[in-house]
Structures are given as structure tokens and as C-alpha cells.
XYZ file of N, CA and C in Angstrom:
738
model
N 9.886 -40.020 14.103
C 9.075 -39.758 15.269
C 9.877 -39.129 16.396
N 11.086 -39.611 16.624
C 11.943 -39.043 17.663
C 12.359 -37.629 17.293
N 12.703 -37.423 16.015
C 13.074 -36.082 15.566
C 11.917 -35.104 15.747
N 10.716 -35.526 15.407
C 9.553 -34.642 15.546
C 9.286 -34.317 17.003
N 9.466 -35.302 17.893
C 9.268 -35.062 19.325
C 10.275 -34.054 19.853
N 11.547 -34.242 19.496
C 12.586 -33.297 19.918
C 12.334 -31.914 19.322
N 11.835 -31.894 18.094
C 11.538 -30.627 17.419
C 10.442 -29.860 18.158
N 9.369 -30.565 18.530
C 8.275 -29.924 19.268
C 8.746 -29.431 20.632
N 9.515 -30.260 21.329
C 10.030 -29.854 22.639
C 10.962 -28.650 22.511
N 11.761 -28.645 21.459
C 12.668 -27.517 21.234
C 11.920 -26.223 20.961
N 10.848 -26.303 20.186
C 10.039 -25.107 19.912
C 9.445 -24.560 21.202
N 8.892 -25.454 22.032
C 8.317 -25.010 23.307
C 9.374 -24.378 24.203
N 10.534 -25.004 24.279
C 11.603 -24.506 25.157
C 12.095 -23.134 24.716
N 12.386 -22.996 23.423
C 12.935 -21.728 22.936
C 11.869 -20.629 22.888
N 10.605 -21.000 22.687
C 9.535 -20.005 22.732
C 9.459 -19.365 24.116
N 9.496 -20.200 25.148
C 9.487 -19.672 26.521
C 10.758 -18.874 26.796
N 11.881 -19.320 26.225
C 13.126 -18.598 26.430
C 13.094 -17.204 25.842
N 12.603 -17.078 24.610
C 12.494 -15.759 23.982
C 11.519 -14.870 24.751
N 10.433 -15.455 25.231
C 9.457 -14.666 25.995
C 10.066 -14.142 27.290
N 10.824 -14.993 27.966
C 11.443 -14.559 29.220
C 12.440 -13.429 28.991
N 13.156 -13.490 27.890
C 14.129 -12.438 27.581
C 13.432 -11.099 27.399
N 12.346 -11.087 26.641
C 11.711 -9.810 26.298
C 10.702 -9.351 27.343
N 10.381 -10.206 28.308
C 9.529 -9.746 29.403
C 10.244 -8.738 30.294
N 11.557 -8.732 30.248
C 12.332 -7.791 31.062
C 12.447 -6.416 30.412
N 11.939 -6.269 29.199
C 12.046 -5.009 28.463
C 10.646 -4.452 28.195
N 10.554 -3.179 27.810
C 9.234 -2.607 27.475
C 8.548 -3.385 26.360
N 7.216 -3.300 26.335
C 6.423 -4.098 25.389
C 6.774 -3.785 23.936
N 7.080 -2.528 23.648
C 7.315 -2.150 22.245
C 8.575 -2.789 21.670
N 9.468 -3.308 22.525
C 10.697 -3.940 22.023
C 10.439 -5.333 21.457
N 9.169 -5.798 21.491
C 8.866 -7.139 20.990
C 9.199 -7.271 19.508
N 9.264 -6.145 18.778
C 9.572 -6.227 17.351
C 11.000 -6.720 17.113
N 11.839 -6.677 18.151
C 13.211 -7.156 18.022
C 13.335 -8.670 18.207
N 12.259 -9.309 18.651
C 12.318 -10.753 18.882
C 12.632 -11.535 17.595
N 11.916 -11.300 16.478
C 12.290 -12.007 15.250
C 13.692 -11.657 14.765
N 14.148 -10.429 15.038
C 15.500 -10.038 14.636
C 16.535 -10.859 15.405
N 16.301 -11.056 16.706
C 17.198 -11.888 17.504
C 17.201 -13.319 16.984
N 16.017 -13.830 16.630
C 15.946 -15.167 16.052
C 16.698 -15.258 14.742
N 16.602 -14.206 13.919
C 17.315 -14.200 12.642
C 18.826 -14.159 12.847
N 19.274 -13.427 13.856
C 20.709 -13.400 14.167
C 21.209 -14.797 14.541
N 20.440 -15.498 15.371
C 20.809 -16.866 15.728
C 20.804 -17.769 14.496
N 19.814 -17.581 13.625
C 19.712 -18.373 12.393
C 20.938 -18.169 11.514
N 21.337 -16.907 11.325
C 22.509 -16.601 10.497
C 23.761 -17.229 11.110
N 23.850 -17.176 12.445
C 25.003 -17.777 13.110
C 25.091 -19.271 12.867
N 23.943 -19.973 12.927
C 23.936 -21.425 12.693
C 24.319 -21.741 11.247
N 23.788 -20.972 10.306
C 24.104 -21.214 8.894
C 25.592 -21.034 8.629
N 26.191 -20.023 9.251
C 27.626 -19.805 9.065
C 28.451 -20.865 9.775
N 27.968 -21.314 10.935
C 28.690 -22.343 11.674
C 28.739 -23.647 10.890
N 27.620 -24.041 10.291
C 27.555 -25.289 9.545
C 27.859 -25.104 8.058
N 28.132 -23.845 7.661
C 28.409 -23.541 6.245
C 27.306 -24.082 5.354
N 26.087 -23.733 5.707
C 24.907 -24.224 4.996
C 24.098 -23.044 4.472
N 23.092 -23.358 3.684
C 22.172 -22.364 3.148
C 20.748 -22.784 3.455
N 19.847 -21.793 3.495
C 18.433 -22.094 3.685
C 17.909 -22.825 2.447
N 17.234 -23.951 2.665
C 16.767 -24.785 1.560
C 15.305 -24.495 1.238
N 14.947 -24.725 -0.029
C 13.535 -24.790 -0.425
C 13.111 -26.235 -0.184
N 12.538 -26.494 0.990
C 12.466 -27.854 1.511
C 11.749 -28.843 0.592
N 10.482 -28.605 0.305
C 9.725 -29.561 -0.503
C 10.264 -29.645 -1.926
N 10.584 -28.526 -2.607
C 11.198 -28.656 -3.932
C 12.499 -29.463 -3.919
N 13.281 -29.356 -2.842
C 14.516 -30.132 -2.744
C 14.215 -31.628 -2.683
N 13.148 -31.984 -1.956
C 12.761 -33.399 -1.874
C 12.331 -33.909 -3.243
N 11.519 -33.122 -3.943
C 11.054 -33.524 -5.273
C 12.232 -33.681 -6.235
N 13.166 -32.728 -6.185
C 14.326 -32.795 -7.081
C 15.188 -34.018 -6.778
N 15.351 -34.326 -5.480
C 16.137 -35.506 -5.110
C 15.463 -36.795 -5.592
N 14.131 -36.830 -5.549
C 13.430 -38.031 -6.000
C 13.508 -38.178 -7.516
N 13.464 -37.059 -8.235
C 13.555 -37.119 -9.707
C 14.951 -37.544 -10.138
N 15.952 -36.953 -9.522
C 17.339 -37.281 -9.867
C 17.816 -38.576 -9.219
N 17.001 -39.113 -8.299
C 17.366 -40.304 -7.529
C 18.701 -40.095 -6.820
N 18.812 -38.922 -6.209
C 20.012 -38.577 -5.454
C 19.670 -38.529 -3.963
N 20.708 -38.433 -3.139
C 20.515 -38.437 -1.691
C 20.542 -37.015 -1.139
N 19.828 -36.822 -0.042
C 19.883 -35.567 0.703
C 20.876 -35.718 1.851
N 21.567 -34.637 2.171
C 22.544 -34.691 3.252
C 21.849 -34.592 4.602
N 22.237 -35.479 5.520
C 21.628 -35.480 6.848
C 21.938 -34.179 7.584
N 23.120 -33.628 7.339
C 23.486 -32.368 7.981
C 22.518 -31.256 7.606
N 22.104 -31.224 6.339
C 21.144 -30.204 5.908
C 19.800 -30.382 6.605
N 19.421 -31.628 6.871
C 18.171 -31.874 7.589
C 18.216 -31.339 9.015
N 19.335 -31.548 9.692
C 19.477 -31.044 11.060
C 19.518 -29.522 11.069
N 20.228 -28.934 10.117
C 20.309 -27.467 10.039
C 18.932 -26.868 9.790
N 18.149 -27.479 8.918
C 16.816 -26.937 8.623
C 15.909 -27.025 9.846
N 16.065 -28.069 10.668
C 15.281 -28.158 11.895
C 15.683 -27.066 12.885
N 16.982 -26.850 13.033
C 17.457 -25.835 13.977
C 17.030 -24.433 13.554
N 17.189 -24.128 12.266
C 16.861 -22.780 11.799
C 15.355 -22.521 11.854
N 14.553 -23.505 11.458
C 13.099 -23.308 11.526
C 12.628 -23.259 12.969
N 13.288 -24.010 13.849
C 12.952 -23.983 15.271
C 13.155 -22.584 15.845
N 14.295 -21.965 15.514
C 14.566 -20.616 15.997
C 13.610 -19.598 15.379
N 13.281 -19.793 14.109
C 12.361 -18.870 13.437
C 10.977 -18.918 14.077
N 10.462 -20.121 14.289
C 9.132 -20.263 14.898
C 9.125 -19.768 16.339
N 10.168 -20.074 17.086
C 10.211 -19.704 18.499
C 10.299 -18.202 18.705
N 10.898 -17.504 17.760
C 11.075 -16.054 17.894
C 9.984 -15.253 17.210
N 8.913 -15.921 16.766
C 7.795 -15.210 16.157
C 7.918 -15.019 14.671
N 8.850 -15.688 14.033
C 9.031 -15.553 12.593
C 7.928 -16.242 11.807
N 7.883 -15.935 10.524
C 6.858 -16.490 9.645
C 7.371 -17.783 9.025
N 6.864 -18.904 9.503
C 7.291 -20.212 8.992
C 6.289 -21.256 9.447
N 6.474 -22.460 8.969
C 5.632 -23.575 9.374
C 6.498 -24.795 9.632
N 6.015 -25.755 10.420
C 6.841 -26.922 10.761
C 6.823 -28.033 9.724
N 5.856 -28.005 8.792
C 5.696 -29.162 7.909
C 6.837 -29.317 6.912
N 7.286 -28.207 6.287
C 8.373 -28.285 5.321
C 9.674 -28.769 5.934
N 10.146 -28.123 7.008
C 11.384 -28.587 7.653
C 11.313 -30.029 8.147
N 10.154 -30.424 8.712
C 10.054 -31.779 9.232
C 10.049 -32.799 8.104
N 9.382 -32.480 7.000
C 9.398 -33.377 5.843
C 10.809 -33.506 5.287
N 11.528 -32.381 5.226
C 12.898 -32.396 4.699
C 13.814 -33.192 5.627
N 13.676 -32.977 6.941
C 14.511 -33.709 7.898
C 14.229 -35.208 7.836
N 12.944 -35.568 7.704
C 12.605 -36.978 7.566
C 13.176 -37.580 6.295
N 13.083 -36.836 5.192
C 13.633 -37.320 3.922
C 15.149 -37.471 4.007
N 15.825 -36.511 4.660
C 17.276 -36.593 4.814
C 17.665 -37.788 5.677
N 16.864 -38.063 6.715
C 17.127 -39.230 7.561
C 16.936 -40.524 6.773
N 15.880 -40.572 5.958
C 15.670 -41.739 5.104
C 16.807 -41.938 4.113
N 17.306 -40.828 3.547
C 18.441 -40.918 2.628
C 19.680 -41.447 3.336
N 19.876 -41.016 4.585
C 21.023 -41.487 5.359
C 20.951 -42.993 5.586
N 19.765 -43.498 5.967
C 19.612 -44.935 6.178
C 19.845 -45.703 4.872
N 19.321 -45.170 3.772
C 19.533 -45.836 2.491
C 20.996 -45.892 2.109
N 21.734 -44.833 2.428
C 23.165 -44.785 2.106
C 23.952 -45.747 2.998
N 23.592 -45.785 4.297
C 24.308 -46.651 5.237
C 24.111 -48.125 4.877
N 22.879 -48.479 4.522
C 22.575 -49.868 4.187
C 23.140 -50.249 2.821
N 23.376 -49.249 1.975
C 23.933 -49.504 0.646
C 22.906 -49.972 -0.366
N 21.729 -49.342 -0.351
C 20.660 -49.740 -1.259
C 20.876 -49.162 -2.650
N 20.222 -49.783 -3.635
C 20.266 -49.224 -4.981
C 19.382 -47.982 -5.049
N 19.381 -47.317 -6.186
C 18.691 -46.031 -6.298
C 17.185 -46.165 -6.071
N 16.593 -47.224 -6.577
C 15.139 -47.378 -6.420
C 14.783 -47.571 -4.953
N 15.505 -48.441 -4.266
C 15.222 -48.666 -2.854
C 15.546 -47.432 -2.014
N 16.587 -46.724 -2.405
C 16.921 -45.494 -1.685
C 15.808 -44.460 -1.836
N 15.160 -44.453 -2.999
C 14.040 -43.546 -3.223
C 12.863 -43.912 -2.313
N 12.664 -45.201 -2.070
C 11.611 -45.639 -1.154
C 11.915 -45.145 0.265
N 13.173 -45.226 0.677
C 13.563 -44.720 1.993
C 13.361 -43.211 2.080
N 13.624 -42.511 0.982
C 13.377 -41.069 0.931
C 11.896 -40.770 1.160
N 11.037 -41.543 0.485
C 9.588 -41.358 0.658
C 9.136 -41.744 2.058
N 9.698 -42.823 2.606
C 9.319 -43.261 3.948
C 9.693 -42.206 4.987
N 10.879 -41.607 4.835
C 11.291 -40.555 5.762
C 10.409 -39.329 5.661
N 10.038 -38.970 4.448
C 9.149 -37.825 4.238
C 7.792 -38.068 4.883
N 7.238 -39.254 4.659
C 5.939 -39.599 5.250
C 6.011 -39.596 6.770
N 7.104 -40.107 7.315
C 7.264 -40.146 8.769
C 7.308 -38.738 9.347
N 8.006 -37.831 8.670
C 8.090 -36.462 9.159
C 6.740 -35.771 9.190
N 5.983 -35.891 8.114
C 4.656 -35.265 8.054
C 3.709 -35.917 9.058
N 3.747 -37.234 9.146
C 2.847 -37.943 10.059
C 3.117 -37.567 11.499
N 4.385 -37.455 11.869
C 4.731 -37.171 13.262
C 4.395 -35.741 13.655
N 4.668 -34.783 12.785
C 4.479 -33.384 13.164
C 3.005 -33.022 13.229
N 2.153 -33.719 12.471
C 0.724 -33.420 12.460
C -0.127 -34.480 13.153
N 0.504 -35.558 13.662
C -0.260 -36.682 14.210
C -1.258 -37.197 13.174
N -0.792 -37.318 11.941
C -1.681 -37.697 10.844
C -0.972 -38.692 9.923
N -0.985 -39.989 10.268
C -0.259 -40.974 9.460
C -0.779 -41.123 8.037
N -2.091 -41.025 7.846
C -2.640 -41.155 6.488
C -2.184 -39.979 5.624
N -2.205 -38.780 6.196
C -1.739 -37.608 5.451
C -0.277 -37.760 5.074
N 0.547 -38.314 5.973
C 1.956 -38.526 5.667
C 2.141 -39.484 4.512
N 1.367 -40.564 4.501
C 1.463 -41.546 3.411
C 1.064 -40.919 2.087
N -0.083 -40.244 2.052
C -0.561 -39.641 0.805
C 0.409 -38.567 0.307
N 0.962 -37.787 1.234
C 1.917 -36.743 0.854
C 3.130 -37.355 0.164
N 3.684 -38.415 0.728
C 4.875 -39.039 0.159
C 4.574 -39.742 -1.169
N 3.430 -40.405 -1.241
C 3.080 -41.105 -2.480
C 2.882 -40.120 -3.626
N 2.212 -39.013 -3.355
C 1.960 -38.034 -4.402
C 3.246 -37.332 -4.827
N 4.117 -37.074 -3.869
C 5.314 -36.284 -4.148
C 6.432 -37.111 -4.755
N 6.595 -38.363 -4.285
C 7.806 -39.117 -4.608
C 7.523 -40.411 -5.364
N 6.513 -41.148 -4.954
C 6.314 -42.500 -5.481
C 5.115 -42.622 -6.406
N 4.720 -41.530 -7.036
C 3.529 -41.572 -7.881
C 3.693 -42.544 -9.049
N 4.917 -42.735 -9.525
C 5.170 -43.653 -10.644
C 5.651 -45.023 -10.183
N 5.571 -45.285 -8.888
C 6.049 -46.570 -8.369
C 5.142 -47.032 -7.223
N 3.861 -47.170 -7.518
C 2.886 -47.544 -6.491
C 2.767 -49.066 -6.387
N 3.906 -49.723 -6.131
C 3.915 -51.166 -5.930
C 3.854 -51.474 -4.439
N 3.493 -52.722 -4.121
C 3.389 -53.110 -2.723
C 4.719 -52.981 -1.996
N 5.811 -53.318 -2.685
C 7.125 -53.261 -2.052
C 7.571 -51.832 -1.782
N 6.984 -50.862 -2.480
C 7.341 -49.459 -2.265
C 6.398 -48.783 -1.272
N 5.115 -49.112 -1.338
C 4.121 -48.444 -0.502
C 4.165 -48.947 0.940
N 4.409 -50.243 1.137
C 4.393 -50.813 2.491
C 5.388 -50.153 3.436
N 6.655 -49.952 3.041
C 7.585 -49.268 3.957
C 7.142 -47.847 4.303
N 6.509 -47.168 3.360
C 6.023 -45.809 3.619
C 4.935 -45.832 4.688
N 4.011 -46.791 4.576
C 2.932 -46.908 5.561
C 3.502 -47.234 6.944
N 4.433 -48.182 7.006
C 5.031 -48.575 8.284
C 5.775 -47.410 8.932
N 6.533 -46.664 8.129
C 7.284 -45.528 8.670
C 6.340 -44.453 9.179
N 5.282 -44.194 8.434
C 4.327 -43.153 8.823
C 3.619 -43.505 10.126
N 3.147 -44.736 10.236
C 2.441 -45.166 11.446
C 3.394 -45.197 12.642
N 4.608 -45.677 12.439
C 5.578 -45.745 13.535
C 5.919 -44.355 14.057
N 6.166 -43.409 13.144
C 6.509 -42.045 13.553
C 5.357 -41.392 14.300
N 4.149 -41.572 13.802
C 2.981 -40.994 14.465
C 2.767 -41.606 15.841
N 3.026 -42.907 15.973
C 2.854 -43.590 17.261
C 3.853 -43.085 18.291
N 5.101 -42.919 17.872
C 6.130 -42.416 18.794
C 5.788 -41.006 19.253
N 5.392 -40.159 18.320
C 5.035 -38.794 18.687
C 3.789 -38.772 19.589
N 2.851 -39.656 19.315
C 1.648 -39.757 20.145
C 2.004 -40.184 21.562
N 2.951 -41.099 21.692
C 3.343 -41.614 22.999
C 3.968 -40.514 23.860
N 4.835 -39.707 23.273
C 5.560 -38.696 24.042
C 4.813 -37.365 24.155
N 4.063 -36.990 23.111
C 3.455 -35.658 23.077
C 1.946 -35.675 23.289
N 1.323 -36.849 23.287
C -0.117 -36.919 23.475
C -0.871 -36.837 22.165
N -2.188 -36.895 22.262
C -3.037 -36.948 21.068
C -3.723 -35.616 20.786
N -3.105 -34.526 21.172
C -3.720 -33.226 20.943
C -3.807 -32.944 19.438
N -4.973 -32.552 18.947
C -5.090 -32.258 17.505
C -4.306 -31.012 17.135
N -3.740 -31.027 15.937
C -2.972 -29.864 15.467
C -3.885 -28.673 15.238
N -5.052 -28.927 14.675
C -6.021 -27.874 14.415
C -7.329 -28.228 15.125
N -7.761 -27.355 16.019
C -8.990 -27.586 16.771
C -10.166 -26.991 15.993
N -11.080 -27.842 15.562
C -12.246 -27.407 14.799
C -13.440 -27.308 15.748
N -14.051 -26.141 15.867
C -15.208 -26.007 16.771
C -16.390 -26.813 16.246
N -17.274 -27.250 17.119
C -18.443 -28.036 16.673
C -19.381 -27.202 15.797
N -19.919 -27.832 14.791
C -20.873 -27.148 13.911
C -21.908 -28.163 13.437
N -23.025 -27.654 12.952
C -24.117 -28.521 12.483
C -24.528 -28.093 11.080
N -24.739 -29.085 10.231
C -25.205 -28.841 8.865
C -26.729 -28.828 8.902
N -27.355 -27.646 8.683
C -28.795 -27.488 8.880
C -29.595 -27.394 7.579
N -28.950 -26.920 6.515
C -29.705 -26.703 5.285
C -28.784 -26.932 4.095
N -29.326 -27.540 3.031
C -28.524 -27.796 1.837
C -28.109 -26.508 1.130
N -28.804 -25.417 1.414
C -28.431 -24.141 0.819
C -27.064 -23.661 1.318
N -26.617 -24.214 2.461
C -25.298 -23.861 2.962
C -24.190 -24.286 2.002
N -24.483 -25.282 1.163
C -23.478 -25.737 0.202
C -23.060 -24.621 -0.746
N -24.010 -23.733 -1.099
C -23.663 -22.616 -1.972
C -22.693 -21.659 -1.269
N -22.896 -21.483 0.039
C -21.980 -20.631 0.801
C -20.589 -21.255 0.853
N -20.532 -22.583 1.005
C -19.242 -23.261 1.024
C -18.548 -23.157 -0.335
N -19.338 -23.277 -1.403
C -18.763 -23.148 -2.740
C -18.216 -21.745 -2.968
N -18.967 -20.742 -2.504
C -18.506 -19.353 -2.636
C -17.232 -19.127 -1.814
N -17.182 -19.744 -0.637
C -15.984 -19.638 0.193
C -14.783 -20.264 -0.511
N -15.007 -21.379 -1.208
C -13.924 -22.001 -1.969
C -13.408 -21.097 -3.075
N -14.349 -20.408 -3.765
C -13.936 -19.467 -4.817
C -13.101 -18.327 -4.230
N -13.563 -17.785 -3.097
C -12.803 -16.723 -2.434
C -11.423 -17.211 -1.999
N -11.364 -18.452 -1.511
C -10.072 -19.006 -1.121
C -9.127 -19.152 -2.301
N -9.668 -19.554 -3.457
C -8.836 -19.661 -4.657
C -8.291 -18.315 -5.096
N -9.157 -17.285 -5.073
C -8.717 -15.936 -5.442
C -7.655 -15.435 -4.455
N -7.898 -15.681 -3.160
C -6.933 -15.244 -2.144
C -5.592 -15.944 -2.320
N -5.608 -17.208 -2.712
C -4.350 -17.936 -2.905
C -3.547 -17.365 -4.068
N -4.247 -16.990 -5.146
C -3.558 -16.384 -6.294
C -2.926 -15.059 -5.892
N -3.683 -14.248 -5.166
C -3.150 -12.962 -4.704
C -1.954 -13.172 -3.787
N -2.056 -14.155 -2.888
C -0.971 -14.423 -1.959
C 0.292 -14.859 -2.693
N 0.149 -15.752 -3.664
C 1.311 -16.242 -4.404
C 1.986 -15.105 -5.163
N 1.176 -14.235 -5.778
C 1.762 -13.117 -6.529
C 2.443 -12.121 -5.600
N 1.842 -11.870 -4.441
C 2.482 -10.981 -3.472
C 3.785 -11.578 -2.951
N 3.780 -12.867 -2.700
C 4.984 -13.524 -2.211
C 6.094 -13.488 -3.260
N 5.735 -13.685 -4.526
C 6.716 -13.607 -5.601
C 7.297 -12.202 -5.721
N 6.429 -11.200 -5.600
C 6.894 -9.813 -5.675
C 7.807 -9.470 -4.503
N 7.447 -9.913 -3.288
C 8.283 -9.636 -2.125
C 9.610 -10.370 -2.210
N 9.597 -11.567 -2.771
C 10.847 -12.309 -2.940
C 11.775 -11.571 -3.894
N 11.218 -11.055 -4.987
C 12.033 -10.290 -5.926
C 12.570 -9.013 -5.278
N 11.751 -8.408 -4.421
C 12.181 -7.185 -3.737
C 13.336 -7.466 -2.781
N 13.232 -8.533 -2.000
C 14.282 -8.847 -1.028
C 15.548 -9.365 -1.697
N 15.423 -9.933 -2.892
C 16.625 -10.406 -3.582
C 17.511 -9.268 -4.060
N 16.989 -8.049 -4.025
C 17.824 -6.898 -4.352
C 18.884 -6.646 -3.285
N 18.650 -7.209 -2.093
C 19.659 -7.117 -1.034
C 20.694 -8.203 -1.287
N 21.908 -7.800 -1.558
C 22.933 -8.749 -1.999
C 23.312 -9.748 -0.917
N 23.442 -9.301 0.324
C 23.898 -10.178 1.409
C 22.744 -11.019 1.933
N 22.868 -12.362 1.938
C 21.808 -13.204 2.503
C 21.554 -12.924 3.984
N 22.608 -12.575 4.715
C 22.448 -12.288 6.145
C 21.611 -11.030 6.348
N 21.929 -9.976 5.589
C 21.149 -8.743 5.690
C 19.721 -8.964 5.210
N 19.554 -9.852 4.242
C 18.219 -10.162 3.737
C 17.363 -10.815 4.835
N 17.989 -11.739 5.567
C 17.266 -12.406 6.661
C 16.915 -11.416 7.766
N 17.833 -10.528 8.095
C 17.579 -9.550 9.155
C 16.497 -8.556 8.739
N 16.512 -8.156 7.463
C 15.490 -7.223 6.975
C 14.113 -7.866 7.010
N 14.032 -9.135 6.610
C 12.741 -9.837 6.673
C 12.250 -10.004 8.095
N 13.171 -10.318 9.003
C 12.791 -10.475 10.414
C 12.323 -9.151 11.003
N 12.963 -8.072 10.611
C 12.545 -6.747 11.102
C 11.152 -6.399 10.605
N 10.858 -6.737 9.345
C 9.530 -6.467 8.791
C 8.462 -7.270 9.538
N 8.767 -8.541 9.856
C 7.817 -9.346 10.624
C 7.656 -8.787 12.028
N 8.771 -8.333 12.620
C 8.709 -7.783 13.964
C 7.837 -6.539 14.051
N 7.891 -5.698 13.019
C 7.049 -4.500 13.010
C 5.576 -4.875 13.008
N 5.231 -5.991 12.362
C 3.835 -6.440 12.352
C 3.378 -6.922 13.722
N 4.327 -7.264 14.602
C 3.975 -7.773 15.925
C 3.590 -6.653 16.890
N 3.977 -5.429 16.580
C 3.708 -4.311 17.501
C 2.206 -4.006 17.542
């Protein structure tokens, strides 16, 4: 909960900072904002000698292998995603926050000296806390962690710590950041049962769009991997996003 609060405050602070920097320049220079964020990101990765992680797959792999995540990697992922989001880059807060929460849970499990099974519970509790805090959604955090990590261990001794961590993190974030919903849904009224067919058609379109998106993302990933240097790869991606901002 504290990490999520600091993360949100950091995003707000750096977002205003990037805006103030580019307000002094012509409007068309806004495409350089993600590039500046990428430069800062590369600098942090080199400073900490770290790499960009595949956040959720890393959590799943750690739970399968019953291994620990490094707390340093959790902090680095928060800093890099914070700079990416603040500078207009394409990213979301849920993956980094889940990874940071899982890394924090792994750290507590290591400090206390728990066995592998109990350490896995701490990993799930940290993951649930991260999701719950960033979205103000404790139930979603619990379900996310149970499905991802504890699906084969749904005992009371494993589920209870996850619920407590999720509720505690959401409460702390609620106390400091307020109860503003993450997604504001406009009011609507269900007037006719025939609308269900429209909703079903919308679901089909969403499924088709998701397949297209995944294939495009895979193709773009293969294209960018042709760039040998990870630093140049990050700068090229940031430049492409910046051009879309014009």
C-alpha cells in the first residue's frame, strides 16, 4: 500500500515535471518527451545493472520454481515504469505494481526465513497487495493472486494472508489517495433485452481485436529485436510513440 501510494505520487510529480519542461518549447517538440523518458530509463537500468522484466511472467515463473524475486528488481521496475508513464510512454501500472508487491513479499519471506511453501504465500500476498492498491480493488487483487500463484494451494492458511494483505494495501492507498475510481463508467440504463445481442456482438468484436492486437505486438517485437542494442531499441520505441503524440 505504501509503495503504491509513493508510485502514484511519483507519477503525478514527474508528469507535471515533463509537462513544465516541454511547455517552454514549441508544441511540435512534444514527440521528444517519450525519448527523454527513455533516456532516463536507460540511465536507471545501467545504474542498477538491471534489465526490463516481463513482470507477470516473472511472477508466474517464480511461483512455479518456488524461487524468490529480488527486491532491487521490484524497485527498478517501479522507477522505470514511472518514468515511462510520466513521459507519455506506452505502459500500464498494474504489471510493475504486481511485480513490486511480489518482490516485497519475497523479501519478507526471505528475512523471516520461511520454507518454500510459506514463501510462495508471501509472494502471492505481495502480488495481491500490489494489484489491490493500484486499482483500489481488494477483491480483484485476491482473485488475481489466487489464479496466478495459489491455484493449487487454496487452503485457509494460504488464502487468509492474501486477503489480509490485499485489504490492508487497499486501505492504506484509500487513506492517502482517496476513493477515486480507476475507471469512471458513465450512467446507463438497460431498456430492452434485445440489447444483449449487441453486447454479445461487441464481445465478438473485442475477441477479434485482441487477436489482431496480439499478432501485431508479436510482429513489432520481432521487428524491434533486430536492433542489437537494448538502449537503441528503447529509444527507437520511444521515438515511435512520440511521433504518435504529434
